[in-house]
CSV table of C-alpha atoms in Angstrom, one decimal:
chain,number,residue,atom,x,y,z
A,1,UNK,CA,4.1,4.2,12.2
A,2,UNK,CA,3.2,6.9,14.6
A,3,UNK,CA,1.0,9.9,12.5
A,4,UNK,CA,0.1,13.6,14.1
A,5,UNK,CA,0.5,12.0,18.1
A,6,UNK,CA,0.6,15.0,20.5
A,7,UNK,CA,4.5,15.8,21.2
A,8,UNK,CA,3.5,17.8,24.0
A,9,UNK,CA,2.2,15.0,26.1
A,10,UNK,CA,4.6,13.6,28.1
A,11,UNK,CA,2.8,10.6,28.8
A,12,UNK,CA,2.6,9.2,25.2
A,13,UNK,CA,5.2,7.6,23.3
A,14,UNK,CA,5.8,9.7,19.6
A,15,UNK,CA,5.6,5.9,18.2
A,16,UNK,CA,2.4,4.0,19.8
A,17,UNK,CA,-0.9,4.7,18.2
A,18,UNK,CA,-3.3,8.0,17.9
A,19,UNK,CA,-5.9,9.5,16.6
A,20,UNK,CA,-4.8,11.0,13.1
A,21,UNK,CA,-5.1,14.7,14.1
A,22,UNK,CA,-2.9,14.4,17.2
A,23,UNK,CA,-5.4,15.9,19.4
A,24,UNK,CA,-6.8,12.4,20.9
A,25,UNK,CA,-5.6,9.3,22.6
A,26,UNK,CA,-7.2,7.1,20.5
A,27,UNK,CA,-9.9,7.2,17.1
A,28,UNK,CA,-12.8,6.4,19.3
A,29,UNK,CA,-12.0,9.7,21.4
A,30,UNK,CA,-11.4,11.5,18.1
A,31,UNK,CA,-14.8,10.4,16.9
A,32,UNK,CA,-16.7,11.7,19.8
A,33,UNK,CA,-15.2,15.0,20.0
A,34,UNK,CA,-15.7,15.2,15.8
A,35,UNK,CA,-17.5,12.8,13.8
A,36,UNK,CA,-15.8,11.2,10.7
A,37,UNK,CA,-12.3,13.1,11.2
A,38,UNK,CA,-14.4,16.2,11.4
A,39,UNK,CA,-11.5,18.0,13.9
A,40,UNK,CA,-11.6,20.6,11.2
A,41,UNK,CA,-14.6,22.2,12.7
A,42,UNK,CA,-13.3,22.3,16.1
A,43,UNK,CA,-9.6,23.2,15.6
A,44,UNK,CA,-8.9,25.8,12.5
A,45,UNK,CA,-6.9,24.5,10.1
A,46,UNK,CA,-4.2,26.9,11.2
A,47,UNK,CA,-4.2,25.3,14.6
A,48,UNK,CA,-4.0,22.2,12.7
A,49,UNK,CA,-0.8,23.1,11.0
A,50,UNK,CA,0.5,24.7,14.1
A,51,UNK,CA,0.2,21.1,15.6
A,52,UNK,CA,2.2,19.5,12.8
A,53,UNK,CA,5.4,22.2,13.0
A,54,UNK,CA,5.5,21.7,16.6
A,55,UNK,CA,5.4,18.1,16.1
A,56,UNK,CA,8.1,18.0,13.6
A,57,UNK,CA,10.6,20.4,15.9
A,58,UNK,CA,9.5,18.3,19.2
A,59,UNK,CA,10.5,14.9,17.3
A,60,UNK,CA,13.8,16.4,15.7
A,61,UNK,CA,14.9,17.9,19.3
A,62,UNK,CA,14.1,14.7,21.0
A,63,UNK,CA,14.5,11.7,18.7
A,64,UNK,CA,14.2,9.3,22.1
A,65,UNK,CA,11.2,9.5,24.3
A,66,UNK,CA,12.6,9.5,27.5
A,67,UNK,CA,14.5,12.5,27.0
A,68,UNK,CA,11.2,14.3,25.6
A,69,UNK,CA,9.0,13.2,28.4
A,70,UNK,CA,11.8,14.1,31.0
A,71,UNK,CA,11.9,17.8,29.5
A,72,UNK,CA,7.7,17.9,29.5
A,73,UNK,CA,7.6,16.7,33.4
A,74,UNK,CA,10.2,19.5,34.5
A,75,UNK,CA,8.6,22.1,32.5
A,76,UNK,CA,5.2,21.2,31.5
A,77,UNK,CA,3.8,21.7,28.0
A,78,UNK,CA,2.8,25.0,28.1
A,79,UNK,CA,6.1,26.3,29.7
A,80,UNK,CA,7.8,23.8,27.0
A,81,UNK,CA,6.2,25.0,24.1
A,82,UNK,CA,6.8,28.8,25.0
A,83,UNK,CA,10.7,27.9,25.0
A,84,UNK,CA,11.1,26.5,21.8
A,85,UNK,CA,9.3,29.4,20.6
A,86,UNK,CA,11.7,31.6,21.9
A,87,UNK,CA,14.3,29.5,20.1
A,88,UNK,CA,12.5,28.2,16.9
A,89,UNK,CA,9.9,30.7,15.0
A,90,UNK,CA,7.1,28.4,14.9
A,91,UNK,CA,4.4,31.2,14.0
A,92,UNK,CA,6.7,31.7,10.6
A,93,UNK,CA,7.0,28.3,9.9
A,94,UNK,CA,3.6,27.5,10.3
A,95,UNK,CA,2.2,30.1,8.1
A,96,UNK,CA,5.1,28.8,5.6
A,97,UNK,CA,4.0,25.5,5.9
A,98,UNK,CA,-0.1,26.4,5.7
A,99,UNK,CA,0.7,28.5,2.5
A,100,UNK,CA,1.8,25.6,0.5
A,101,UNK,CA,1.3,25.8,-2.9
A,102,UNK,CA,-2.4,26.2,-4.1
A,103,UNK,CA,-3.1,23.0,-6.3
A,104,UNK,CA,-3.3,23.5,-10.1
A,105,UNK,CA,-6.4,21.5,-10.4
A,106,UNK,CA,-9.0,20.5,-7.3
A,107,UNK,CA,-11.0,18.6,-9.4
A,108,UNK,CA,-9.2,15.2,-10.1
A,109,UNK,CA,-10.4,11.6,-11.1
A,110,UNK,CA,-8.2,8.6,-9.7
A,111,UNK,CA,-9.2,5.5,-10.7
A,112,UNK,CA,-9.1,2.3,-8.5
A,113,UNK,CA,-9.5,-1.5,-8.9
A,114,UNK,CA,-12.5,-2.6,-6.2
A,115,UNK,CA,-10.0,-4.2,-3.9
A,116,UNK,CA,-9.1,-3.8,-0.6
A,117,UNK,CA,-5.3,-3.2,-1.7
A,118,UNK,CA,-6.8,0.4,-2.8
A,119,UNK,CA,-8.1,0.9,0.9
A,120,UNK,CA,-6.2,4.2,1.0
A,121,UNK,CA,-7.4,5.7,-2.5
A,122,UNK,CA,-10.8,4.6,-1.8
A,123,UNK,CA,-11.5,5.8,1.9
A,124,UNK,CA,-10.2,9.2,1.2
A,125,UNK,CA,-13.2,9.7,-0.8
A,126,UNK,CA,-15.9,9.2,1.9
A,127,UNK,CA,-13.6,9.9,5.1
A,128,UNK,CA,-13.1,13.1,3.6
A,129,UNK,CA,-9.1,12.8,3.4
A,130,UNK,CA,-9.1,14.4,0.0
A,131,UNK,CA,-10.8,17.7,0.9
A,132,UNK,CA,-9.1,17.9,3.9
A,133,UNK,CA,-6.0,18.5,1.6
A,134,UNK,CA,-8.0,21.3,-0.6
A,135,UNK,CA,-9.0,18.5,-3.3
A,136,UNK,CA,-12.2,17.6,-5.0
A,137,UNK,CA,-11.5,13.8,-6.1
A,138,UNK,CA,-14.0,11.7,-7.9
A,139,UNK,CA,-12.6,7.9,-7.6
A,140,UNK,CA,-13.4,5.9,-10.2
A,141,UNK,CA,-14.2,2.1,-10.1
A,142,UNK,CA,-12.6,0.4,-13.0
A,143,UNK,CA,-13.2,-3.1,-14.4
A,144,UNK,CA,-9.3,-4.3,-14.9
A,145,UNK,CA,-5.8,-3.4,-14.7
A,146,UNK,CA,-5.1,-3.1,-18.6
A,147,UNK,CA,-8.2,-0.7,-18.4
A,148,UNK,CA,-6.6,1.2,-15.5
A,149,UNK,CA,-3.5,1.7,-17.3
A,150,UNK,CA,-5.0,2.9,-20.7
A,151,UNK,CA,-7.2,5.5,-19.0
A,152,UNK,CA,-4.2,6.7,-17.0
A,153,UNK,CA,-2.0,6.9,-19.8
A,154,UNK,CA,-4.6,8.8,-22.2
A,155,UNK,CA,-5.1,11.2,-19.3
A,156,UNK,CA,-8.9,10.3,-18.3
A,157,UNK,CA,-7.6,9.7,-14.9
A,158,UNK,CA,-5.3,12.4,-13.3
A,159,UNK,CA,-3.7,9.4,-11.2
A,160,UNK,CA,-4.3,5.8,-10.1
A,161,UNK,CA,-4.2,3.0,-7.9
A,162,UNK,CA,-1.8,0.5,-9.9
A,163,UNK,CA,0.1,-2.5,-9.1
A,164,UNK,CA,3.4,-2.1,-7.6
A,165,UNK,CA,5.2,-3.3,-10.8
A,166,UNK,CA,2.8,-1.6,-13.6
A,167,UNK,CA,4.5,2.0,-13.1
A,168,UNK,CA,7.9,0.3,-13.6
A,169,UNK,CA,6.5,-2.1,-16.6
A,170,UNK,CA,4.9,1.5,-17.9
A,171,UNK,CA,8.1,3.3,-18.0
A,172,UNK,CA,10.3,0.5,-19.6
A,173,UNK,CA,7.4,0.0,-22.3
A,174,UNK,CA,6.5,-3.6,-21.5
A,175,UNK,CA,3.3,-4.1,-23.0
A,176,UNK,CA,2.1,-0.3,-23.5
A,177,UNK,CA,3.9,2.4,-24.8
A,178,UNK,CA,6.9,3.7,-22.6
A,179,UNK,CA,5.9,6.7,-20.6
A,180,UNK,CA,7.7,7.6,-17.2
A,181,UNK,CA,5.3,7.0,-14.5
A,182,UNK,CA,6.4,7.2,-11.0
A,183,UNK,CA,5.0,5.8,-7.4
A,184,UNK,CA,5.0,8.5,-4.5
A,185,UNK,CA,3.4,5.8,-1.8
A,186,UNK,CA,2.9,2.2,-1.5
A,187,UNK,CA,-1.0,1.3,-1.1
A,188,UNK,CA,-0.6,-1.7,1.2
A,189,UNK,CA,1.9,-4.6,2.2
A,190,UNK,CA,0.6,-8.2,2.5
A,191,UNK,CA,-2.8,-8.2,2.0
A,192,UNK,CA,-3.0,-11.5,-0.6
A,193,UNK,CA,-3.6,-15.1,-0.5
A,194,UNK,CA,-3.5,-18.3,-2.8
A,195,UNK,CA,-7.0,-19.8,-2.9
A,196,UNK,CA,-7.9,-22.9,-4.0
A,197,UNK,CA,-10.8,-24.5,-5.1
A,198,UNK,CA,-13.3,-26.4,-2.4
A,199,UNK,CA,-12.5,-29.5,-4.4
A,200,UNK,CA,-8.6,-29.6,-3.9
A,201,UNK,CA,-9.1,-29.4,0.0
A,202,UNK,CA,-7.1,-32.6,0.5
A,203,UNK,CA,-4.5,-31.6,-2.1
A,204,UNK,CA,-2.5,-28.9,-0.4
A,205,UNK,CA,0.7,-29.9,-1.6
A,206,UNK,CA,2.1,-28.0,-4.6
A,207,UNK,CA,4.0,-30.6,-5.9
A,208,UNK,CA,0.7,-32.2,-7.0
A,209,UNK,CA,-0.4,-29.2,-8.3
A,210,UNK,CA,1.0,-30.2,-12.0
A,211,UNK,CA,-1.7,-29.5,-14.7
A,212,UNK,CA,-4.1,-27.1,-12.5
A,213,UNK,CA,-5.1,-23.7,-13.6
A,214,UNK,CA,-4.3,-20.4,-11.9
A,215,UNK,CA,-5.7,-17.0,-12.1
A,216,UNK,CA,-3.7,-14.0,-11.6
A,217,UNK,CA,-4.8,-10.2,-11.9
A,218,UNK,CA,-2.2,-9.2,-14.9
A,219,UNK,CA,1.0,-10.3,-16.1
A,220,UNK,CA,3.0,-7.1,-14.1
A,221,UNK,CA,1.6,-7.8,-10.6
A,222,UNK,CA,3.0,-8.9,-7.7
A,223,UNK,CA,0.7,-11.6,-7.5
A,224,UNK,CA,2.1,-13.3,-10.7
A,225,UNK,CA,5.7,-13.0,-9.3
A,226,UNK,CA,4.5,-14.1,-5.7
A,227,UNK,CA,2.9,-17.6,-7.1
A,228,UNK,CA,5.9,-18.0,-9.7
A,229,UNK,CA,8.0,-17.7,-6.9
A,230,UNK,CA,5.8,-20.3,-4.7
A,231,UNK,CA,5.3,-22.8,-7.3
A,232,UNK,CA,9.2,-22.7,-8.4
A,233,UNK,CA,10.6,-22.8,-4.8
A,234,UNK,CA,8.0,-25.9,-4.6
A,235,UNK,CA,9.7,-27.8,-7.9
A,236,UNK,CA,7.4,-26.7,-10.7
A,237,UNK,CA,8.2,-25.0,-13.6
A,238,UNK,CA,5.1,-22.0,-14.2
A,239,UNK,CA,5.5,-21.9,-17.6
A,240,UNK,CA,5.1,-25.8,-18.0
A,241,UNK,CA,3.7,-27.4,-15.2
A,242,UNK,CA,0.6,-25.2,-14.4
A,243,UNK,CA,-1.4,-22.8,-16.3
A,244,UNK,CA,-1.8,-19.1,-15.4
A,245,UNK,CA,-4.4,-16.9,-16.6
A,246,UNK,CA,-5.0,-13.0,-16.2
A,247,UNK,CA,-8.1,-12.5,-14.7
A,248,UNK,CA,-9.6,-9.4,-13.1
A,249,UNK,CA,-9.9,-9.6,-9.5
A,250,UNK,CA,-13.9,-9.0,-9.2
A,251,UNK,CA,-14.2,-12.0,-12.0
A,252,UNK,CA,-12.1,-14.9,-10.0
A,253,UNK,CA,-14.8,-16.1,-8.0
A,254,UNK,CA,-17.2,-16.6,-10.6
A,255,UNK,CA,-14.5,-18.4,-12.4
A,256,UNK,CA,-13.7,-20.6,-9.3
A,257,UNK,CA,-17.1,-21.4,-9.0
A,258,UNK,CA,-17.9,-22.1,-12.7
A,259,UNK,CA,-14.4,-24.4,-12.4
A,260,UNK,CA,-12.3,-22.6,-15.1
A,261,UNK,CA,-9.4,-22.3,-12.5
A,262,UNK,CA,-8.5,-24.5,-9.8
A,263,UNK,CA,-7.2,-21.6,-7.5
A,264,UNK,CA,-6.0,-18.0,-7.8
A,265,UNK,CA,-3.5,-15.5,-5.8
A,266,UNK,CA,-5.4,-12.6,-5.3
A,267,UNK,CA,-6.2,-9.8,-3.2
A,268,UNK,CA,-7.4,-10.8,0.4
A,269,UNK,CA,-11.2,-9.7,-0.4
A,270,UNK,CA,-11.7,-11.8,-3.3
A,271,UNK,CA,-10.0,-14.5,-1.2
A,272,UNK,CA,-12.5,-14.1,1.7
A,273,UNK,CA,-15.3,-13.6,-0.7
A,274,UNK,CA,-14.6,-17.3,-2.2
A,275,UNK,CA,-14.6,-18.6,1.2
A,276,UNK,CA,-17.8,-16.3,2.3
A,277,UNK,CA,-19.5,-17.9,-1.1
A,278,UNK,CA,-18.4,-21.6,0.1
A,279,UNK,CA,-16.6,-22.2,-3.1
A,280,UNK,CA,-12.9,-21.7,-1.9
A,281,UNK,CA,-10.4,-22.3,1.1
A,282,UNK,CA,-7.7,-20.4,1.9
A,283,UNK,CA,-4.1,-22.3,1.3
A,284,UNK,CA,-1.7,-19.7,2.3
A,285,UNK,CA,-1.4,-16.2,2.7
A,286,UNK,CA,0.7,-14.2,0.5
A,287,UNK,CA,2.6,-13.0,4.0
A,288,UNK,CA,3.6,-16.8,4.2
A,289,UNK,CA,5.6,-16.2,1.2
A,290,UNK,CA,7.0,-12.7,2.2
A,291,UNK,CA,6.3,-10.9,5.2
A,292,UNK,CA,6.0,-7.0,4.4
A,293,UNK,CA,6.2,-7.5,0.4
A,294,UNK,CA,4.3,-4.6,-1.3
A,295,UNK,CA,1.4,-5.6,-3.7
A,296,UNK,CA,-0.5,-2.0,-5.0
A,297,UNK,CA,0.8,1.2,-5.4
A,298,UNK,CA,-0.5,5.0,-5.9
A,299,UNK,CA,1.1,6.4,-9.1
A,300,UNK,CA,1.0,8.9,-11.6
A,301,UNK,CA,2.5,10.0,-14.6
A,302,UNK,CA,5.6,12.0,-14.9
A,303,UNK,CA,3.6,14.6,-16.9
A,304,UNK,CA,1.2,15.0,-14.3
A,305,UNK,CA,3.8,15.3,-11.7
A,306,UNK,CA,5.4,18.2,-13.5
A,307,UNK,CA,2.5,19.7,-14.9
A,308,UNK,CA,0.5,19.8,-11.6
A,309,UNK,CA,3.2,19.7,-8.8
A,310,UNK,CA,1.1,21.5,-6.3
A,311,UNK,CA,-2.4,19.0,-7.0
A,312,UNK,CA,0.3,15.9,-7.0
A,313,UNK,CA,1.7,16.7,-3.8
A,314,UNK,CA,-1.7,17.4,-2.3
A,315,UNK,CA,-2.9,14.3,-3.7
A,316,UNK,CA,0.2,12.5,-2.1
A,317,UNK,CA,-0.6,14.4,1.3
A,318,UNK,CA,-4.0,12.9,1.0
A,319,UNK,CA,-2.9,9.2,0.5
A,320,UNK,CA,0.2,9.2,3.1
A,321,UNK,CA,-2.7,10.7,5.5
A,322,UNK,CA,-5.4,8.4,4.8
A,323,UNK,CA,-2.5,5.3,4.8
A,324,UNK,CA,-1.8,6.5,8.7
A,325,UNK,CA,-5.3,5.7,9.5
A,326,UNK,CA,-5.7,2.7,7.5
A,327,UNK,CA,-2.5,1.4,9.8
A,328,UNK,CA,-4.4,1.5,13.0
A,329,UNK,CA,-6.1,-1.6,13.9
A,330,UNK,CA,-8.9,0.5,15.8
A,331,UNK,CA,-9.9,2.3,12.8
A,332,UNK,CA,-10.4,-0.8,10.6
A,333,UNK,CA,-14.0,-1.7,10.9
A,334,UNK,CA,-14.9,2.0,10.6
A,335,UNK,CA,-13.1,2.0,7.1
A,336,UNK,CA,-14.5,-1.6,6.3
A,337,UNK,CA,-17.8,0.2,6.4
A,338,UNK,CA,-16.9,3.1,4.4
A,339,UNK,CA,-15.3,0.7,1.6
A,340,UNK,CA,-17.9,-1.6,1.1
A,341,UNK,CA,-20.5,0.3,-0.7
A,342,UNK,CA,-21.1,-1.0,-4.3
A,343,UNK,CA,-20.1,2.4,-5.9
A,344,UNK,CA,-16.7,1.2,-4.0
A,345,UNK,CA,-15.6,-2.4,-3.4
A,346,UNK,CA,-19.5,-3.9,-3.3
A,347,UNK,CA,-18.5,-6.5,-1.4
A,348,UNK,CA,-20.6,-7.6,2.7
A,349,UNK,CA,-19.1,-5.6,5.3
A,350,UNK,CA,-18.4,-9.0,6.9
A,351,UNK,CA,-16.0,-9.7,4.1
A,352,UNK,CA,-13.9,-6.7,4.6
A,353,UNK,CA,-13.7,-6.6,8.5
A,354,UNK,CA,-12.2,-10.4,8.0
A,355,UNK,CA,-9.7,-8.9,5.8
A,356,UNK,CA,-9.2,-5.4,7.7
A,357,UNK,CA,-9.0,-6.9,10.9
A,358,UNK,CA,-7.4,-10.3,10.6
A,359,UNK,CA,-9.8,-12.5,12.4
A,360,UNK,CA,-11.2,-14.7,9.4
A,361,UNK,CA,-12.9,-18.2,8.6
A,362,UNK,CA,-10.0,-20.3,6.4
A,363,UNK,CA,-13.0,-22.1,4.3
A,364,UNK,CA,-12.0,-25.6,6.0
A,365,UNK,CA,-14.0,-24.8,9.3
A,366,UNK,CA,-11.4,-22.7,11.1
A,367,UNK,CA,-10.9,-19.4,12.3
A,368,UNK,CA,-7.8,-17.6,12.5
A,369,UNK,CA,-6.4,-14.3,13.4
A,370,UNK,CA,-3.4,-12.6,12.1
A,371,UNK,CA,-3.7,-8.7,12.1
A,372,UNK,CA,-0.9,-8.1,10.1
A,373,UNK,CA,-2.6,-10.1,7.2
A,374,UNK,CA,-3.1,-6.7,5.5
A,375,UNK,CA,-1.5,-3.4,6.5
A,376,UNK,CA,-0.8,0.0,5.2
A,377,UNK,CA,2.4,1.6,4.9
A,378,UNK,CA,3.3,3.9,2.5
A,379,UNK,CA,7.1,4.4,1.9
A,380,UNK,CA,8.1,3.5,-1.6
A,381,UNK,CA,11.3,1.4,-0.7
A,382,UNK,CA,13.4,1.4,-4.0
A,383,UNK,CA,14.7,-2.2,-2.9
A,384,UNK,CA,11.2,-3.4,-3.7
A,385,UNK,CA,11.4,-1.8,-7.4
A,386,UNK,CA,14.9,-4.3,-7.4
A,387,UNK,CA,13.3,-7.3,-6.5
A,388,UNK,CA,10.3,-6.7,-9.1
A,389,UNK,CA,12.6,-6.1,-11.3
A,390,UNK,CA,14.9,-9.4,-10.9
A,391,UNK,CA,11.2,-11.0,-11.2
A,392,UNK,CA,10.5,-9.4,-14.5
A,393,UNK,CA,13.9,-10.4,-15.8
A,394,UNK,CA,13.9,-14.0,-14.1
A,395,UNK,CA,10.4,-14.8,-16.2
A,396,UNK,CA,11.5,-12.9,-19.4
A,397,UNK,CA,9.8,-10.0,-19.2
A,398,UNK,CA,12.7,-8.0,-19.9
A,399,UNK,CA,15.5,-8.8,-22.1
A,400,UNK,CA,19.5,-7.8,-21.5
A,401,UNK,CA,21.0,-6.3,-19.1
A,402,UNK,CA,18.5,-4.0,-16.5
A,403,UNK,CA,19.8,-1.0,-14.6
A,404,UNK,CA,18.3,-1.9,-11.3
A,405,UNK,CA,19.2,1.3,-9.2
A,406,UNK,CA,18.8,3.8,-12.2
A,407,UNK,CA,15.3,2.7,-12.6
A,408,UNK,CA,14.5,1.9,-9.1
A,409,UNK,CA,15.0,5.5,-8.4
A,410,UNK,CA,13.5,6.9,-11.1
A,411,UNK,CA,10.3,5.3,-10.8
A,412,UNK,CA,10.0,5.1,-7.2
A,413,UNK,CA,10.0,8.6,-5.4
A,414,UNK,CA,11.7,7.5,-2.2
A,415,UNK,CA,13.5,10.8,-1.5
A,416,UNK,CA,10.3,13.0,-2.1
A,417,UNK,CA,7.9,10.7,0.2
A,418,UNK,CA,10.5,10.9,2.8
A,419,UNK,CA,10.7,15.1,2.4
A,420,UNK,CA,6.3,14.8,2.6
A,421,UNK,CA,6.0,12.4,5.3
A,422,UNK,CA,8.5,14.7,7.5
A,423,UNK,CA,6.5,17.7,7.2
A,424,UNK,CA,3.2,15.7,7.9
A,425,UNK,CA,4.9,14.7,11.1
A,426,UNK,CA,5.3,11.5,9.8
A,427,UNK,CA,8.4,9.5,10.4
A,428,UNK,CA,10.0,8.2,6.9
A,429,UNK,CA,12.7,5.5,6.9
A,430,UNK,CA,16.1,7.4,6.7
A,431,UNK,CA,17.4,4.7,3.6
A,432,UNK,CA,15.7,3.7,0.4
A,433,UNK,CA,16.7,0.5,0.2
A,434,UNK,CA,16.6,-2.7,3.0
A,435,UNK,CA,17.3,-6.2,2.5
A,436,UNK,CA,14.4,-9.2,3.1
A,437,UNK,CA,13.6,-12.4,3.0
A,438,UNK,CA,11.4,-14.2,0.4
A,439,UNK,CA,10.7,-17.8,1.3
A,440,UNK,CA,13.8,-17.9,3.6
A,441,UNK,CA,16.2,-16.7,0.4
A,442,UNK,CA,17.7,-13.4,1.3
A,443,UNK,CA,17.5,-10.5,-0.9
A,444,UNK,CA,20.5,-8.1,-1.2
A,445,UNK,CA,19.3,-5.1,-3.5
A,446,UNK,CA,22.8,-4.3,-3.6
A,447,UNK,CA,23.5,-7.8,-5.6
A,448,UNK,CA,20.3,-8.5,-7.9
A,449,UNK,CA,21.7,-10.2,-10.5
A,450,UNK,CA,23.7,-12.3,-8.1
A,451,UNK,CA,20.2,-12.8,-6.4
A,452,UNK,CA,18.6,-13.3,-9.9
A,453,UNK,CA,21.4,-15.9,-10.7
A,454,UNK,CA,21.1,-18.3,-7.8
A,455,UNK,CA,17.4,-19.6,-9.1
A,456,UNK,CA,17.2,-23.0,-10.8
A,457,UNK,CA,13.9,-22.7,-12.4
A,458,UNK,CA,13.6,-19.8,-14.4
A,459,UNK,CA,12.8,-18.4,-18.3
A,460,UNK,CA,15.6,-19.5,-20.3
A,461,UNK,CA,17.4,-16.0,-21.6
């Protein structure tokens, strides 16, 4: 995913990595010029906005790098900018973009669970992304998902880190009062794993797992649906052949150590902490079940969105900005240090580096490398929501007919996010739906009932 790459650099591909402000070829160059994203002290805010507007114009004029490079090498960057300015009112557009809307509330509270899935939300505070977008955000560490839900519903939090299915469940009144919620951004893709107790190191075949006890973070979670999917594809009924228990992620390793559970499907930092402590090993990464799956989201109530639209927009931009930075491999070690302290994830930097860089110990004496073990892509694909709805129905959380498309489009704000990303110089997908494969089984978001009816193991209606 490209961010604020310099559109007037003829030697740079706009789809390649660079620093988040667009002035530098790398994060290292960025940090030398201005420590911890402090480019604002060198370039004025107006200059930054001018770069964003110019970037958007260049991308629109030259969607292909070859044509853009030829144009720039012929004229030179300065002449090119002057030529474009004659035909497009860059100054007026920049002023309009910079003005935007003043946030109704600048002091905001955003709840999070201390896991690496919340990386963009957490790092937005210490690395200055909220401040960059005119907000003073207190990110509040929270004990569990039910607490996150209740505090957000009760308006103690203005917005929150949520499991990707949670805003759908809340909007439908599943497990709580029905309150419309929306998702402008996915927090992370991949980034989970099935970890087993070290005593099961020779029990790797899921067919041998009957009677075992597994922890998941919450009923309305990708962890629940992915673990159920994995078990069912291996011939086990997750409702009768094993026990599934909801356990807050920060308590999972202690429960594994105490032999209260045999394993869990959990965020990678929890998996890696079990390995670091010598009590568990990595069975498989969640990306081996579905590569590119969503996990957590950034969510807010419709009441907050309509009541404080400018604050919501600024929050969304800050999250998109932070996510773009987190998507760059060269930034991951810096991010690990920023989110490790006790008021954030409270984990050894080594554990977080292993998760974020993808070079990690597997708990069985091996070292593995997968740079996409966890990744960050904010676009809220509505096909993700449709898939989650099929699994909610498959396992009896939803009864009766489901209007998949309507629910997906009400909760997952793909159109709004696409507009925000384009305004920021990011490159969003042109569609809101895509097909994908889960354990080799193709999913077509246009045919959710056919997909649902294809499963042999499911809860009876």
